[in-house]
C-alpha cells in the first residue's frame, strides 16, 4: 500500500516568526498521526527557522522551488545544494511558477533531474487550465506534462518523484474537483502515463496527490479514491487546525485499512 502524504504549500505567506509559530502548532497537532507523511513547505527564507523548529518532529520540511544549477549567476535563485539539510522535499513546477515565472516543461524536467541528484524528493505539479478543461484537452495536456517532466528519468528515479495533479481552476478558488473527477485524472491519466512510461510495477508504487481547494470537509472523500495518495494543500495548510483535521481524517482512513 502506498503511504499517504499531506503536504502544505504555504506559498508567499508568513514571516519567519509567524512560520515558526505555525510549524510548532502543526507539530503539536499532528505529531501522533504516523500513518501519514506530513510535510510543510514554507517560503525559502523561513526554511532554516522552520527546520530548526521541527528538528525533533515527524513533520518534514519542503521547499517551494529551486534552480537546477549547482551555483552561478542566477540572481535571486536558490540552488539544490543550498537546500541540503533544510528540506527533504521540493515542489517543482507549481502552476503559479509556470504561470507567473515562465517555468516550462523543459525547466521543470531539469529541476526534477537536479532535485533527485541532490537527494531531494520532488513534488511535481501538473494540471490544466479552465479553458483547457472546457475544451476537453485535460487528458492529453496532463499526460503530456507528466511525460515531459519525467523525460530521461529511469524507473528507479521516477519512483522517487511524487506527482501532484492540481487543476488550475481549482487552486485557491474554493471550487475543488469532485472526488470522482480527481480520481479519474489521477488514475486514468496520471497513473496511466506512469504505467506507459515505466510499467505497472513502478506506476503502482508512485504517489499521486490531488491539489485544489482541499479542506477538512472534502478530504475524506478525496482520500478514499484508489489512485489518490494524498493532497497538496494551499490555503487550508495555513491554519494548524484545518491542516491537522485533514491529516487526522487521512490517518483514520489508513489506520483502519
Ligand atoms: C496549491 O496552491 O497547491 C493549492 C492546492 O492551493 P489551495 O489548496 O488553496 O487550492
JSON list of N, CA and C and ligand atoms in Angstrom, two decimals, residues 7-11 91 94-96 125 164-176 210-215 231-238 246, ligand 1:
[
{"chain": "A", "resi": 7, "resn": "UNK", "atom": "N", "xyz": [0.77, 17.40, 2.19]},
{"chain": "A", "resi": 7, "resn": "UNK", "atom": "CA", "xyz": [1.83, 18.40, 2.05]},
{"chain": "A", "resi": 7, "resn": "UNK", "atom": "C", "xyz": [1.21, 19.79, 2.01]},
{"chain": "A", "resi": 8, "resn": "UNK", "atom": "N", "xyz": [1.66, 20.66, 2.89]},
{"chain": "A", "resi": 8, "resn": "UNK", "atom": "CA", "xyz": [1.15, 22.03, 2.93]},
{"chain": "A", "resi": 8, "resn": "UNK", "atom": "C", "xyz": [2.07, 22.97, 2.16]},
{"chain": "A", "resi": 9, "resn": "UNK", "atom": "N", "xyz": [1.49, 23.70, 1.22]},
{"chain": "A", "resi": 9, "resn": "UNK", "atom": "CA", "xyz": [2.23, 24.70, 0.45]},
{"chain": "A", "resi": 9, "resn": "UNK", "atom": "C", "xyz": [1.84, 26.06, 1.00]},
{"chain": "A", "resi": 10, "resn": "UNK", "atom": "N", "xyz": [2.75, 26.64, 1.76]},
{"chain": "A", "resi": 10, "resn": "UNK", "atom": "CA", "xyz": [2.43, 27.92, 2.42]},
{"chain": "A", "resi": 10, "resn": "UNK", "atom": "C", "xyz": [2.55, 29.11, 1.47]},
{"chain": "A", "resi": 11, "resn": "UNK", "atom": "N", "xyz": [3.08, 28.87, 0.29]},
{"chain": "A", "resi": 11, "resn": "UNK", "atom": "CA", "xyz": [3.24, 29.93, -0.72]},
{"chain": "A", "resi": 11, "resn": "UNK", "atom": "C", "xyz": [3.95, 31.15, -0.11]},
{"chain": "A", "resi": 91, "resn": "UNK", "atom": "N", "xyz": [8.82, 21.31, -4.03]},
{"chain": "A", "resi": 91, "resn": "UNK", "atom": "CA", "xyz": [7.74, 21.42, -5.02]},
{"chain": "A", "resi": 91, "resn": "UNK", "atom": "C", "xyz": [8.36, 21.91, -6.33]},
{"chain": "A", "resi": 94, "resn": "UNK", "atom": "N", "xyz": [4.99, 24.14, -9.85]},
{"chain": "A", "resi": 94, "resn": "UNK", "atom": "CA", "xyz": [3.65, 24.57, -9.44]},
{"chain": "A", "resi": 94, "resn": "UNK", "atom": "C", "xyz": [3.06, 25.48, -10.52]},
{"chain": "A", "resi": 95, "resn": "UNK", "atom": "N", "xyz": [1.76, 25.42, -10.71]},
{"chain": "A", "resi": 95, "resn": "UNK", "atom": "CA", "xyz": [1.17, 26.20, -11.81]},
{"chain": "A", "resi": 95, "resn": "UNK", "atom": "C", "xyz": [1.43, 27.70, -11.64]},
{"chain": "A", "resi": 96, "resn": "UNK", "atom": "N", "xyz": [1.57, 28.16, -10.40]},
{"chain": "A", "resi": 96, "resn": "UNK", "atom": "CA", "xyz": [1.86, 29.59, -10.21]},
{"chain": "A", "resi": 96, "resn": "UNK", "atom": "C", "xyz": [3.26, 29.91, -10.72]},
{"chain": "A", "resi": 125, "resn": "UNK", "atom": "N", "xyz": [4.20, 19.20, -9.90]},
{"chain": "A", "resi": 125, "resn": "UNK", "atom": "CA", "xyz": [2.82, 19.64, -10.11]},
{"chain": "A", "resi": 125, "resn": "UNK", "atom": "C", "xyz": [2.46, 19.67, -11.59]},
{"chain": "A", "resi": 164, "resn": "UNK", "atom": "N", "xyz": [1.74, 15.63, -8.20]},
{"chain": "A", "resi": 164, "resn": "UNK", "atom": "CA", "xyz": [0.52, 16.28, -7.69]},
{"chain": "A", "resi": 164, "resn": "UNK", "atom": "C", "xyz": [-0.31, 16.78, -8.86]},
{"chain": "A", "resi": 165, "resn": "UNK", "atom": "N", "xyz": [-1.50, 16.22, -8.99]},
{"chain": "A", "resi": 165, "resn": "UNK", "atom": "CA", "xyz": [-2.42, 16.71, -10.01]},
{"chain": "A", "resi": 165, "resn": "UNK", "atom": "C", "xyz": [-3.21, 17.88, -9.42]},
{"chain": "A", "resi": 166, "resn": "UNK", "atom": "N", "xyz": [-3.01, 19.06, -9.99]},
{"chain": "A", "resi": 166, "resn": "UNK", "atom": "CA", "xyz": [-3.67, 20.27, -9.48]},
{"chain": "A", "resi": 166, "resn": "UNK", "atom": "C", "xyz": [-4.32, 21.03, -10.63]},
{"chain": "A", "resi": 167, "resn": "UNK", "atom": "N", "xyz": [-5.59, 20.80, -10.86]},
{"chain": "A", "resi": 167, "resn": "UNK", "atom": "CA", "xyz": [-6.27, 21.59, -11.91]},
{"chain": "A", "resi": 167, "resn": "UNK", "atom": "C", "xyz": [-6.22, 23.07, -11.52]},
{"chain": "A", "resi": 168, "resn": "UNK", "atom": "N", "xyz": [-5.77, 23.90, -12.44]},
{"chain": "A", "resi": 168, "resn": "UNK", "atom": "CA", "xyz": [-5.55, 25.32, -12.10]},
{"chain": "A", "resi": 168, "resn": "UNK", "atom": "C", "xyz": [-6.86, 25.99, -11.67]},
{"chain": "A", "resi": 169, "resn": "UNK", "atom": "N", "xyz": [-7.94, 25.54, -12.27]},
{"chain": "A", "resi": 169, "resn": "UNK", "atom": "CA", "xyz": [-9.25, 26.15, -11.95]},
{"chain": "A", "resi": 169, "resn": "UNK", "atom": "C", "xyz": [-9.71, 25.82, -10.53]},
{"chain": "A", "resi": 170, "resn": "UNK", "atom": "N", "xyz": [-9.06, 24.88, -9.90]},
{"chain": "A", "resi": 170, "resn": "UNK", "atom": "CA", "xyz": [-9.46, 24.50, -8.54]},
{"chain": "A", "resi": 170, "resn": "UNK", "atom": "C", "xyz": [-8.55, 25.11, -7.47]},
{"chain": "A", "resi": 171, "resn": "UNK", "atom": "N", "xyz": [-7.43, 25.68, -7.90]},
{"chain": "A", "resi": 171, "resn": "UNK", "atom": "CA", "xyz": [-6.46, 26.19, -6.91]},
{"chain": "A", "resi": 171, "resn": "UNK", "atom": "C", "xyz": [-6.91, 27.53, -6.36]},
{"chain": "A", "resi": 172, "resn": "UNK", "atom": "N", "xyz": [-7.13, 27.57, -5.07]},
{"chain": "A", "resi": 172, "resn": "UNK", "atom": "CA", "xyz": [-7.46, 28.82, -4.40]},
{"chain": "A", "resi": 172, "resn": "UNK", "atom": "C", "xyz": [-8.82, 29.38, -4.75]},
{"chain": "A", "resi": 173, "resn": "UNK", "atom": "N", "xyz": [-9.65, 28.60, -5.40]},
{"chain": "A", "resi": 173, "resn": "UNK", "atom": "CA", "xyz": [-10.93, 29.12, -5.87]},
{"chain": "A", "resi": 173, "resn": "UNK", "atom": "C", "xyz": [-12.11, 28.67, -5.00]},
{"chain": "A", "resi": 174, "resn": "UNK", "atom": "N", "xyz": [-11.86, 27.72, -4.12]},
{"chain": "A", "resi": 174, "resn": "UNK", "atom": "CA", "xyz": [-12.97, 27.16, -3.35]},
{"chain": "A", "resi": 174, "resn": "UNK", "atom": "C", "xyz": [-13.78, 26.17, -4.17]},
{"chain": "A", "resi": 175, "resn": "UNK", "atom": "N", "xyz": [-13.35, 25.93, -5.39]},
{"chain": "A", "resi": 175, "resn": "UNK", "atom": "CA", "xyz": [-14.08, 25.02, -6.28]},
{"chain": "A", "resi": 175, "resn": "UNK", "atom": "C", "xyz": [-13.21, 23.80, -6.55]},
{"chain": "A", "resi": 176, "resn": "UNK", "atom": "N", "xyz": [-13.19, 22.88, -5.59]},
{"chain": "A", "resi": 176, "resn": "UNK", "atom": "CA", "xyz": [-12.38, 21.67, -5.76]},
{"chain": "A", "resi": 176, "resn": "UNK", "atom": "C", "xyz": [-12.99, 20.79, -6.85]},
{"chain": "A", "resi": 210, "resn": "UNK", "atom": "N", "xyz": [-3.68, 14.88, -5.00]},
{"chain": "A", "resi": 210, "resn": "UNK", "atom": "CA", "xyz": [-4.60, 15.84, -5.63]},
{"chain": "A", "resi": 210, "resn": "UNK", "atom": "C", "xyz": [-4.42, 17.17, -4.91]},
{"chain": "A", "resi": 211, "resn": "UNK", "atom": "N", "xyz": [-4.50, 18.27, -5.64]},
{"chain": "A", "resi": 211, "resn": "UNK", "atom": "CA", "xyz": [-4.47, 19.60, -5.02]},
{"chain": "A", "resi": 211, "resn": "UNK", "atom": "C", "xyz": [-5.45, 20.52, -5.70]},
{"chain": "A", "resi": 212, "resn": "UNK", "atom": "N", "xyz": [-6.07, 21.37, -4.90]},
{"chain": "A", "resi": 212, "resn": "UNK", "atom": "CA", "xyz": [-7.03, 22.33, -5.43]},
{"chain": "A", "resi": 212, "resn": "UNK", "atom": "C", "xyz": [-8.23, 22.45, -4.51]},
{"chain": "A", "resi": 213, "resn": "UNK", "atom": "N", "xyz": [-8.17, 23.45, -3.60]},
{"chain": "A", "resi": 213, "resn": "UNK", "atom": "CA", "xyz": [-9.29, 23.72, -2.68]},
{"chain": "A", "resi": 213, "resn": "UNK", "atom": "C", "xyz": [-9.67, 22.52, -1.82]},
{"chain": "A", "resi": 214, "resn": "UNK", "atom": "N", "xyz": [-8.69, 21.76, -1.40]},
{"chain": "A", "resi": 214, "resn": "UNK", "atom": "CA", "xyz": [-9.00, 20.70, -0.43]},
{"chain": "A", "resi": 214, "resn": "UNK", "atom": "C", "xyz": [-9.14, 21.35, 0.94]},
{"chain": "A", "resi": 215, "resn": "UNK", "atom": "N", "xyz": [-9.95, 20.71, 1.77]},
{"chain": "A", "resi": 215, "resn": "UNK", "atom": "CA", "xyz": [-10.15, 21.23, 3.13]},
{"chain": "A", "resi": 215, "resn": "UNK", "atom": "C", "xyz": [-10.64, 20.08, 4.01]},
{"chain": "A", "resi": 231, "resn": "UNK", "atom": "N", "xyz": [-2.67, 14.85, -0.55]},
{"chain": "A", "resi": 231, "resn": "UNK", "atom": "CA", "xyz": [-3.08, 16.17, -1.06]},
{"chain": "A", "resi": 231, "resn": "UNK", "atom": "C", "xyz": [-1.94, 17.15, -0.94]},
{"chain": "A", "resi": 232, "resn": "UNK", "atom": "N", "xyz": [-1.88, 18.05, -1.92]},
{"chain": "A", "resi": 232, "resn": "UNK", "atom": "CA", "xyz": [-1.05, 19.25, -1.81]},
{"chain": "A", "resi": 232, "resn": "UNK", "atom": "C", "xyz": [-2.02, 20.37, -1.46]},
{"chain": "A", "resi": 233, "resn": "UNK", "atom": "N", "xyz": [-1.81, 20.95, -0.30]},
{"chain": "A", "resi": 233, "resn": "UNK", "atom": "CA", "xyz": [-2.82, 21.82, 0.31]},
{"chain": "A", "resi": 233, "resn": "UNK", "atom": "C", "xyz": [-2.29, 23.25, 0.39]},
{"chain": "A", "resi": 234, "resn": "UNK", "atom": "N", "xyz": [-3.01, 24.20, -0.17]},
{"chain": "A", "resi": 234, "resn": "UNK", "atom": "CA", "xyz": [-2.61, 25.60, -0.08]},
{"chain": "A", "resi": 234, "resn": "UNK", "atom": "C", "xyz": [-3.26, 26.26, 1.12]},
{"chain": "A", "resi": 235, "resn": "UNK", "atom": "N", "xyz": [-4.35, 26.98, 0.88]},
{"chain": "A", "resi": 235, "resn": "UNK", "atom": "CA", "xyz": [-4.99, 27.79, 1.92]},
{"chain": "A", "resi": 235, "resn": "UNK", "atom": "C", "xyz": [-5.23, 27.06, 3.24]},
{"chain": "A", "resi": 236, "resn": "UNK", "atom": "N", "xyz": [-5.73, 25.85, 3.17]},
{"chain": "A", "resi": 236, "resn": "UNK", "atom": "CA", "xyz": [-6.08, 25.13, 4.41]},
{"chain": "A", "resi": 236, "resn": "UNK", "atom": "C", "xyz": [-4.85, 24.69, 5.20]},
{"chain": "A", "resi": 237, "resn": "UNK", "atom": "N", "xyz": [-3.66, 24.79, 4.60]},
{"chain": "A", "resi": 237, "resn": "UNK", "atom": "CA", "xyz": [-2.46, 24.39, 5.35]},
{"chain": "A", "resi": 237, "resn": "UNK", "atom": "C", "xyz": [-1.91, 25.55, 6.17]},
{"chain": "A", "resi": 238, "resn": "UNK", "atom": "N", "xyz": [-2.50, 26.72, 6.02]},
{"chain": "A", "resi": 238, "resn": "UNK", "atom": "CA", "xyz": [-2.01, 27.89, 6.76]},
{"chain": "A", "resi": 238, "resn": "UNK", "atom": "C", "xyz": [-2.65, 27.99, 8.14]},
{"chain": "A", "resi": 246, "resn": "UNK", "atom": "N", "xyz": [-7.22, 17.52, 8.43]},
{"chain": "A", "resi": 246, "resn": "UNK", "atom": "CA", "xyz": [-7.04, 16.76, 7.18]},
{"chain": "A", "resi": 246, "resn": "UNK", "atom": "C", "xyz": [-6.09, 15.59, 7.40]},
{"chain": "B", "resi": 1, "resn": "LIG", "atom": "C1", "xyz": [-1.89, 24.87, -4.17]},
{"chain": "B", "resi": 1, "resn": "LIG", "atom": "O1", "xyz": [-1.51, 26.02, -4.26]},
{"chain": "B", "resi": 1, "resn": "LIG", "atom": "O2", "xyz": [-1.10, 23.97, -4.47]},
{"chain": "B", "resi": 1, "resn": "LIG", "atom": "C2", "xyz": [-3.25, 24.61, -3.73]},
{"chain": "B", "resi": 1, "resn": "LIG", "atom": "C3", "xyz": [-3.74, 23.43, -3.94]},
{"chain": "B", "resi": 1, "resn": "LIG", "atom": "O3", "xyz": [-3.93, 25.65, -3.15]},
{"chain": "B", "resi": 1, "resn": "LIG", "atom": "P1", "xyz": [-5.40, 25.58, -2.48]},
{"chain": "B", "resi": 1, "resn": "LIG", "atom": "O4", "xyz": [-5.43, 24.37, -1.59]},
{"chain": "B", "resi": 1, "resn": "LIG", "atom": "O5", "xyz": [-5.51, 26.87, -1.70]},
{"chain": "B", "resi": 1, "resn": "LIG", "atom": "O6", "xyz": [-6.38, 25.48, -3.59]}
]
